[in-house]
Amino acid sequence: MHVLISGASISGPVLAYWLTRRGFDVTVVERAPALRKTGGHAVDLFRPAMEISEKMGVLPRIEELATGTDRLTMYREGVPQPTHVDYHKLTGSMSDRHVEIMRDDLSEAYYDAGRDDVEYIFGDSITAISADAEVTFEHAAPRRFDVVIGADGLHSNVRRLVFGEDAGRTSFLGGYLAVQSVPKSFAPVGEMVVRVSPGRLAGIYTAQPLDDARVLFMFKSKEELQYHYRDVPRQKELLRNTFAGRDATVDSWLDELDHTPTFYFDSITQLQLDTWSSGRVTLVGDAGYCPGPAVGGSTSIAVLGAYILAGELAQAKGDYARAFAAYEAEMDDPVRRSRAMARGIAKGLIPNSRAGVWALIHAAQLISVLPAGLTKTVARMNSKTVRLYDTMRYKEYSLN
Ligand SMILES: Cc1cc2nc3c(=O)[nH]c(=O)nc-3n(C[C@H](O)[C@H](O)[C@H](O)COP(=O)(O)OP(=O)(O)OC[C@H]3O[C@@H](n4cnc5c(N)ncnc54)[C@H](O)[C@@H]3O)c2cc1C
């Protein structure tokens, strides 16, 4: 059976790996001219994704490439004295098995794990998919596949082609997210420095394997802002309008905006489709069920979804309709729970008021000073939210 996957970031290479291990022929088409080194951002891998990475044999490499952030230093607007937080205890309160890694490094680790058995086509994109999976491309000659899978992110091309331009309800979670690159010397190694004010959060970090430092901006907005998702100058303008002139340190980061080699800007949006499959096509990862970037553990859901989809396709022995139905059923609960978690985190992460800012910083500090055992006990009471991924159960698939 020949499977075409669109997208070579996280869910695409993980899916390709597991499909080839189960005897499928796999082609991956990626729009970027090479494996993306877009600058990107740090992402979290929680328990299920750690376990799946271990089965793939890539966990030691992932752990080696971890960002190595040990300390979180938080500044409240107008208060010169920072609050220091033990980062490991903070993440340890969320999960017993967690690693933070740059998305590009993670993508490369998954790509390397399967690349020898997968046909990768870079610098191309699907232009049409017929009902019997005859596929046309921007550059390559048309080809027929048995199944086509969209692993091409929140703004998925496959989703648009198969389900229509406005497929799915996108639920705006009330915030925006931006990432830029600044010189590495701007950030201390091993520490994330965050500056919080009502409705706004800006943080800087670097990591051992990086040549630069990354600034992450998050801000609240009642209304959805008017811009096109590819209009970078307008996005930079919106970012400046929100952050400039309030904090000299943040201004010094913004001064680099015109030189940043990498820039990301998007709304914190949750995608809600009733089904991810149509005929011979299905979606995986952010393309199908992004709970909201940076707030719902979407990298872990993307890895889990890829593992489950490959397992179900193998179990159904090519009966894609049966496999897709089983895949959606298996993912229903994790996806619903990650959406609920994302909505909760989006609400609390960027506080609206000065009191909220104070509470956020002190909650983080409290977690960091409590003994680890007690922190976990407190967090376990919240197992439906912050410890969601540790409590997630998923189906195992044998390779026979
Ligand atoms: C700023 C930011 C911070 C984040 N922080 C976190 C975090 O802390 N924790 C966490 O768990 N997650 C986080 N995420 C989310 C995480 O990056 C995604 O959930 C994860 O990468 C999803 O993987 P994916 O493979 O499904 O999609 P993506 O990583 O979005 O990859 C899609 C791929 O498809 C390719 N593509 C797009 N269009 C086409 C096309 N037409 N043809 C072919 N290929 C195409 C893209 O180039 C890309 O390689 C964050 C996201 C952002 C943006």
Coordinates of C-alpha atoms and ligand atoms in Angstrom, one line a residue:
M1 CA 0.0 0.0 0.0
H2 CA 1.4 3.4 -1.0
V3 CA 0.8 6.3 1.4
L4 CA 1.4 10.0 0.6
I5 CA 2.0 12.3 3.6
S6 CA 2.0 16.0 3.2
G7 CA 4.3 17.7 5.8
A8 CA 7.6 16.8 7.3
S9 CA 7.7 18.4 10.7
I10 CA 6.6 16.2 13.7
S11 CA 3.5 14.1 12.9
G12 CA 4.7 13.5 9.2
P13 CA 8.1 11.9 10.0
V14 CA 6.7 9.9 13.0
L15 CA 3.9 8.5 10.9
A16 CA 6.3 7.7 8.0
Y17 CA 8.5 5.9 10.5
W18 CA 5.8 3.7 11.9
L19 CA 4.2 3.0 8.5
T20 CA 7.4 1.8 6.9
R21 CA 8.1 -0.4 9.9
R22 CA 4.8 -2.1 9.1
G23 CA 5.6 -2.6 5.5
F24 CA 3.9 0.4 3.8
D25 CA 5.5 2.3 1.0
V26 CA 5.7 6.0 2.1
T27 CA 6.3 9.2 0.2
V28 CA 6.4 12.5 2.1
V29 CA 6.0 15.8 0.3
E30 CA 7.2 19.0 2.2
R31 CA 6.7 22.5 1.0
A32 CA 9.9 23.8 2.5
P33 CA 13.0 23.3 0.3
A34 CA 14.7 21.3 3.0
L35 CA 13.9 20.0 6.4
R36 CA 12.7 23.2 8.1
K37 CA 15.3 25.1 10.1
T38 CA 12.9 28.0 10.6
G39 CA 14.2 29.0 14.0
G40 CA 11.0 27.8 15.6
H41 CA 10.5 27.4 19.3
A42 CA 10.8 25.1 22.2
V43 CA 8.1 22.4 22.5
D44 CA 7.2 20.0 25.2
L45 CA 7.1 16.2 24.9
F46 CA 5.0 14.6 27.6
R47 CA 4.7 11.0 28.7
P48 CA 2.9 9.3 25.7
A49 CA 5.2 11.0 23.2
M50 CA 8.3 10.2 25.3
E51 CA 7.3 6.5 25.3
I52 CA 6.6 6.5 21.5
S53 CA 10.0 8.2 20.9
E54 CA 11.6 5.5 23.1
K55 CA 10.1 2.8 21.0
M56 CA 11.5 4.5 17.9
G57 CA 15.0 4.5 19.5
V58 CA 15.3 8.3 19.4
L59 CA 14.8 9.2 23.0
P60 CA 18.5 9.4 23.9
R61 CA 19.1 11.8 21.1
I62 CA 16.0 13.9 22.1
E63 CA 17.2 14.0 25.7
E64 CA 20.7 15.1 24.6
L65 CA 19.1 17.9 22.5
A66 CA 16.9 19.1 25.4
T67 CA 17.0 22.9 25.9
G68 CA 18.5 22.5 29.3
T69 CA 16.5 25.3 30.9
D70 CA 17.0 25.0 34.7
R71 CA 15.6 28.3 36.0
L72 CA 12.8 30.6 35.2
T73 CA 13.2 34.3 36.2
M74 CA 10.0 36.3 36.2
Y75 CA 9.7 40.0 36.2
R76 CA 6.5 41.8 37.0
E77 CA 5.9 45.1 35.2
G78 CA 7.1 48.0 37.5
V79 CA 8.8 45.7 40.0
P80 CA 12.6 45.6 39.6
Q81 CA 13.1 42.5 41.9
P82 CA 12.6 39.3 40.0
T83 CA 11.1 36.0 41.2
H84 CA 13.2 32.9 40.6
V85 CA 11.5 29.6 39.9
D86 CA 13.0 26.1 39.7
Y87 CA 12.1 25.1 36.1
H88 CA 12.4 21.4 36.7
K89 CA 10.1 21.4 39.6
L90 CA 7.6 23.4 37.6
T91 CA 7.6 21.0 34.7
G92 CA 7.9 18.1 37.1
S93 CA 4.6 19.2 38.6
M94 CA 3.0 18.7 35.2
S95 CA 4.6 15.4 34.2
D96 CA 6.9 12.7 35.5
R97 CA 8.2 12.3 32.0
H98 CA 8.8 15.4 30.1
V99 CA 11.5 17.0 27.9
E100 CA 11.7 20.4 26.4
I101 CA 13.3 20.5 23.0
M102 CA 13.5 22.9 20.0
R103 CA 10.9 21.8 17.4
D104 CA 13.4 21.8 14.6
D105 CA 15.7 19.4 16.5
L106 CA 12.8 17.1 17.3
S107 CA 11.8 17.1 13.7
E108 CA 15.3 16.2 12.6
A109 CA 15.5 13.3 15.1
Y110 CA 12.2 11.8 13.8
Y111 CA 13.2 12.4 10.2
D112 CA 16.6 10.7 10.7
A113 CA 14.9 7.7 12.4
G114 CA 13.0 6.8 9.2
R115 CA 14.6 8.6 6.3
D116 CA 16.4 5.6 4.7
D117 CA 13.1 3.9 4.1
V118 CA 11.0 6.9 3.1
E119 CA 10.8 8.8 -0.2
Y120 CA 11.1 12.5 0.8
I121 CA 10.2 15.2 -1.8
F122 CA 11.2 18.7 -0.6
G123 CA 10.1 22.0 -2.2
D124 CA 6.8 20.8 -3.5
S125 CA 3.1 20.8 -2.6
I126 CA -0.1 19.0 -3.5
T127 CA -2.4 20.9 -5.8
A128 CA -5.3 18.4 -6.1
I129 CA -6.4 15.0 -4.8
S130 CA -9.1 13.1 -6.7
A131 CA -11.6 10.7 -5.0
D132 CA -9.4 7.7 -6.0
A133 CA -6.3 9.5 -4.7
E134 CA -4.8 10.6 -7.9
V135 CA -2.6 13.5 -6.8
T136 CA -1.2 16.4 -8.7
F137 CA 1.7 18.5 -7.4
E138 CA 3.1 22.0 -8.1
H139 CA 6.2 20.5 -9.6
A140 CA 6.3 16.7 -9.6
A141 CA 4.4 14.6 -12.1
P142 CA 0.9 13.3 -11.1
R143 CA 0.9 10.0 -9.2
R144 CA -1.7 7.6 -7.7
F145 CA -1.6 6.6 -4.0
D146 CA -3.8 4.4 -1.9
V147 CA -4.1 6.9 0.9
V148 CA -3.2 10.6 1.4
I149 CA -2.5 12.0 4.9
G150 CA -2.3 15.7 5.7
A151 CA 0.4 16.3 8.4
D152 CA 0.8 19.9 7.2
G153 CA 0.0 21.9 10.3
L154 CA -2.6 24.3 11.5
H155 CA -3.0 25.9 8.1
S156 CA -3.2 22.5 6.4
N157 CA -3.2 22.4 2.6
V158 CA -4.7 18.9 2.5
R159 CA -7.5 20.0 4.8
R160 CA -8.3 22.9 2.6
L161 CA -8.2 20.8 -0.6
V162 CA -10.4 18.0 0.8
F163 CA -12.7 19.7 3.3
G164 CA -12.9 23.2 1.9
E165 CA -11.4 26.6 2.6
D166 CA -13.1 27.1 5.9
A167 CA -13.3 23.6 7.2
G168 CA -13.8 23.1 10.9
R169 CA -14.7 25.6 13.5
T170 CA -11.7 27.5 14.6
S171 CA -12.2 28.7 18.1
F172 CA -10.1 31.7 19.0
L173 CA -8.7 31.3 22.5
G174 CA -8.2 35.0 23.0
G175 CA -4.5 35.4 22.5
Y176 CA -1.6 35.7 20.0
L177 CA 1.8 34.1 19.9
A178 CA 4.9 35.4 18.2
V179 CA 8.5 34.2 18.1
Q180 CA 11.6 36.0 16.9
S181 CA 15.3 35.3 16.9
V182 CA 17.8 37.6 18.6
P183 CA 21.6 37.3 19.2
K184 CA 22.5 34.5 21.6
S185 CA 24.3 37.0 23.9
F186 CA 20.9 38.4 24.8
A187 CA 19.9 35.4 26.9
P188 CA 21.6 33.6 29.8
V189 CA 22.2 29.9 29.1
G190 CA 20.0 27.6 31.2
E191 CA 17.6 30.3 32.2
M192 CA 14.3 31.6 30.8
V193 CA 13.6 35.2 31.6
V194 CA 10.0 36.3 31.4
R195 CA 8.5 39.7 31.7
V196 CA 4.8 39.7 32.6
S197 CA 2.3 42.6 32.6
P198 CA -1.5 42.5 32.4
G199 CA -2.4 40.9 29.1
R200 CA 1.2 40.6 27.9
L201 CA 4.0 38.2 28.4
A202 CA 7.5 38.2 26.8
G203 CA 10.2 35.7 27.5
I204 CA 13.7 35.0 26.2
Y205 CA 15.7 31.8 26.3
T206 CA 18.5 30.0 24.5
A207 CA 19.7 26.5 24.5
Q208 CA 23.1 24.8 24.1
P209 CA 22.5 23.6 20.5
L210 CA 21.2 27.0 19.3
D211 CA 23.2 29.7 17.5
D212 CA 20.8 32.4 18.7
A213 CA 18.3 33.2 21.4
R214 CA 14.5 33.1 20.9
V215 CA 12.0 35.6 22.2
L216 CA 8.5 34.4 22.7
F217 CA 5.6 36.9 22.9
M218 CA 2.1 36.1 24.1
F219 CA -0.7 38.6 24.4
K220 CA -4.4 38.7 24.9
S221 CA -6.9 40.3 22.6
K222 CA -10.7 40.3 22.9
E223 CA -11.1 40.6 19.2
E224 CA -9.4 38.7 16.4
L225 CA -6.8 41.0 14.8
Q226 CA -7.0 41.8 11.1
Y227 CA -4.0 40.4 9.1
H228 CA -3.2 37.7 6.7
Y229 CA -1.2 34.8 8.1
R230 CA 1.6 35.3 5.5
D231 CA 1.7 39.1 5.9
V232 CA 4.9 39.4 8.1
P233 CA 5.3 43.2 8.0
R234 CA 1.7 43.7 9.3
Q235 CA 2.3 41.0 12.0
K236 CA 5.5 42.8 13.2
E237 CA 3.5 46.1 13.3
L238 CA 0.8 44.4 15.5
L239 CA 3.5 43.1 17.8
R240 CA 5.2 46.5 18.1
N241 CA 1.8 48.2 18.8
T242 CA 1.2 45.8 21.6
F243 CA 4.6 45.7 23.3
A244 CA 6.7 48.8 22.4
G245 CA 7.4 51.6 24.8
R246 CA 6.5 49.8 28.1
D247 CA 9.7 48.0 29.1
A248 CA 13.2 48.9 28.0
T249 CA 14.4 45.3 27.9
V250 CA 11.5 44.2 25.7
D251 CA 12.1 47.2 23.5
S252 CA 15.7 46.0 23.0
W253 CA 14.3 42.7 21.8
L254 CA 11.9 44.5 19.5
D255 CA 14.8 46.5 18.0
E256 CA 16.0 43.2 16.5
L257 CA 12.6 42.6 14.7
D258 CA 13.8 44.1 11.4
H259 CA 16.9 41.8 11.4
T260 CA 15.4 38.6 12.7
P261 CA 16.1 35.8 10.3
T262 CA 13.1 33.9 11.6
F263 CA 9.7 35.1 12.6
Y264 CA 6.5 33.4 13.7
F265 CA 3.1 35.0 14.4
D266 CA -0.2 33.3 14.9
S267 CA -3.4 33.4 16.9
I268 CA -3.8 30.9 19.7
T269 CA -6.6 29.1 17.9
Q270 CA -8.2 25.7 18.5
L271 CA -9.3 23.7 15.5
Q272 CA -12.5 21.7 15.8
L273 CA -13.4 19.4 13.0
D274 CA -16.2 16.8 13.4
T275 CA -14.2 14.3 11.4
W276 CA -10.7 14.3 10.1
S277 CA -11.2 11.7 7.4
S278 CA -12.9 11.8 4.0
G279 CA -12.6 8.8 1.5
R280 CA -8.9 8.0 1.1
V281 CA -7.7 11.1 3.0
T282 CA -7.2 11.7 6.7
L283 CA -5.4 14.3 8.8
V284 CA -2.9 14.0 11.6
G285 CA -1.5 16.3 14.3
D286 CA -2.1 20.1 14.1
A287 CA -3.8 19.7 10.7
G288 CA -6.6 17.7 12.2
Y289 CA -6.9 18.6 15.9
C290 CA -4.6 21.4 17.0
P291 CA -5.7 22.2 20.5
G292 CA -4.0 25.6 20.3
P293 CA -0.2 26.2 19.8
A294 CA 1.8 26.4 23.0
V295 CA -1.1 25.8 25.3
G296 CA -2.4 22.3 24.8
G297 CA 0.6 20.0 24.4
S298 CA -0.1 19.7 20.7
T299 CA 3.3 18.2 19.9
S300 CA 2.5 15.2 22.1
I301 CA -0.9 14.8 20.6
A302 CA 0.7 15.0 17.1
V303 CA 3.2 12.2 18.0
L304 CA 0.4 10.1 19.6
G305 CA -1.9 10.6 16.6
A306 CA 0.8 9.5 14.2
Y307 CA 1.5 6.4 16.2
I308 CA -2.2 5.4 16.5
L309 CA -2.9 6.1 12.8
A310 CA -0.1 3.9 11.6
G311 CA -1.2 1.2 14.1
E312 CA -4.8 1.2 12.9
L313 CA -3.8 1.2 9.2
A314 CA -1.7 -1.8 9.8
Q315 CA -4.4 -3.6 11.8
A316 CA -7.0 -3.0 9.2
K317 CA -4.7 -4.5 6.5
G318 CA -5.3 -1.7 4.0
D319 CA -9.0 -1.2 4.7
Y320 CA -8.5 2.5 5.1
A321 CA -12.2 3.3 5.9
R322 CA -12.1 0.9 8.9
A323 CA -8.6 2.2 9.9
F324 CA -9.7 5.9 9.8
A325 CA -12.8 5.2 11.9
A326 CA -10.8 3.3 14.5
Y327 CA -8.1 6.1 14.5
E328 CA -10.7 8.8 15.1
A329 CA -12.3 6.7 17.9
E330 CA -9.0 6.1 19.6
M331 CA -8.0 9.8 19.4
D332 CA -11.4 11.2 20.4
D333 CA -10.7 11.2 24.2
P334 CA -7.1 12.6 24.0
V335 CA -8.2 15.3 21.6
R336 CA -11.1 16.4 23.7
R337 CA -9.1 16.5 26.8
S338 CA -6.2 18.4 25.2
R339 CA -8.8 21.0 24.0
A340 CA -10.1 21.4 27.5
M341 CA -6.6 21.8 28.9
A342 CA -5.7 24.3 26.2
R343 CA -8.7 26.5 27.0
G344 CA -7.8 26.5 30.7
I345 CA -4.1 27.3 30.1
A346 CA -4.8 30.0 27.6
K347 CA -7.0 31.7 30.2
G348 CA -4.5 31.6 33.0
L349 CA -1.2 31.9 31.2
I350 CA -1.5 35.6 30.4
P351 CA -3.3 37.2 33.3
N352 CA -5.6 40.2 32.6
S353 CA -4.9 42.2 35.8
R354 CA -2.0 43.1 38.0
A355 CA -3.4 40.8 40.7
G356 CA -3.5 38.0 38.1
V357 CA 0.2 38.7 37.2
W358 CA 1.1 38.6 40.9
A359 CA -0.8 35.3 41.4
L360 CA 0.8 33.7 38.4
I361 CA 4.3 34.5 39.5
H362 CA 3.7 33.4 43.1
A363 CA 2.0 30.2 42.1
A364 CA 5.0 29.3 40.0
Q365 CA 7.3 30.3 42.9
L366 CA 5.3 28.3 45.3
I367 CA 5.6 25.2 43.2
S368 CA 9.4 25.7 42.9
V369 CA 9.9 25.9 46.7
L370 CA 7.7 23.1 47.8
P371 CA 9.3 19.7 48.1
A372 CA 9.0 17.7 44.8
G373 CA 6.7 15.1 46.3
L374 CA 4.3 17.7 47.6
T375 CA 4.3 19.5 44.3
K376 CA 3.3 16.4 42.5
T377 CA 0.6 15.6 45.1
V378 CA -0.9 19.1 44.6
A379 CA -0.6 18.8 40.8
R380 CA -2.2 15.3 40.8
M381 CA -5.4 16.9 42.2
N382 CA -5.4 18.6 38.8
S383 CA -4.9 15.5 36.8
K384 CA -7.5 16.5 34.3
T385 CA -5.7 19.6 33.4
V386 CA -2.0 20.1 34.1
R387 CA -1.2 16.4 34.4
L388 CA -3.4 15.4 31.6
Y389 CA -0.7 13.7 29.5
D390 CA 0.6 11.6 32.4
T391 CA -2.9 10.1 32.8
M392 CA -3.5 9.5 29.1
R393 CA -3.9 5.9 28.2
Y394 CA -3.4 4.7 24.6
K395 CA -3.5 1.5 22.6
E396 CA -0.3 -0.4 22.0
Y397 CA 0.3 -1.9 18.5
S398 CA 2.6 -4.8 17.9
L399 CA 4.8 -4.9 14.9
N400 CA 3.7 -8.3 13.8
Ligands
LIG1 C1 5.2 29.5 18.8 C2 4.8 28.1 19.1 C3 5.1 27.6 20.3 C4 4.7 26.3 20.6 N1 5.0 25.7 21.8 C5 4.6 24.5 22.0 C6 4.9 23.9 23.3 O1 5.5 24.5 24.2 N2 4.5 22.6 23.5 C7 3.9 21.9 22.5 O2 3.6 20.7 22.7 N3 3.6 22.4 21.3 C8 3.9 23.7 21.0 N4 3.7 24.2 19.8 C9 2.9 23.4 18.8 C10 3.8 22.5 18.0 O3 4.8 23.2 17.3 C11 2.9 21.8 17.0 O4 1.8 21.2 17.7 C12 3.6 20.6 16.4 O5 4.7 21.0 15.7 C13 2.6 19.9 15.4 O6 3.3 19.2 14.5 P1 2.7 18.8 13.0 O7 3.8 18.0 12.4 O8 1.3 18.3 13.2 O9 2.6 20.3 12.3 P2 3.7 21.4 12.1 O10 4.8 21.3 13.0 O11 3.0 22.7 11.9 O12 4.2 21.0 10.6 C14 3.6 21.1 9.4 C15 4.6 20.8 8.3 O13 3.8 20.9 7.1 C16 4.6 21.6 6.2 N5 3.6 22.2 5.2 C17 2.8 23.2 5.3 N6 2.1 23.4 4.2 C18 2.5 22.4 3.3 C19 2.1 22.1 2.0 N7 1.3 22.9 1.3 N8 2.8 21.1 1.4 C20 3.7 20.3 2.1 N9 4.1 20.6 3.3 C21 3.5 21.7 3.9 C22 5.2 22.7 7.0 O14 6.3 23.3 6.3 C23 5.7 21.9 8.2 O15 6.9 21.3 8.0 C24 4.0 25.5 19.6 C25 3.7 26.1 18.3 C26 4.1 27.3 18.1 C27 3.8 27.9 16.7

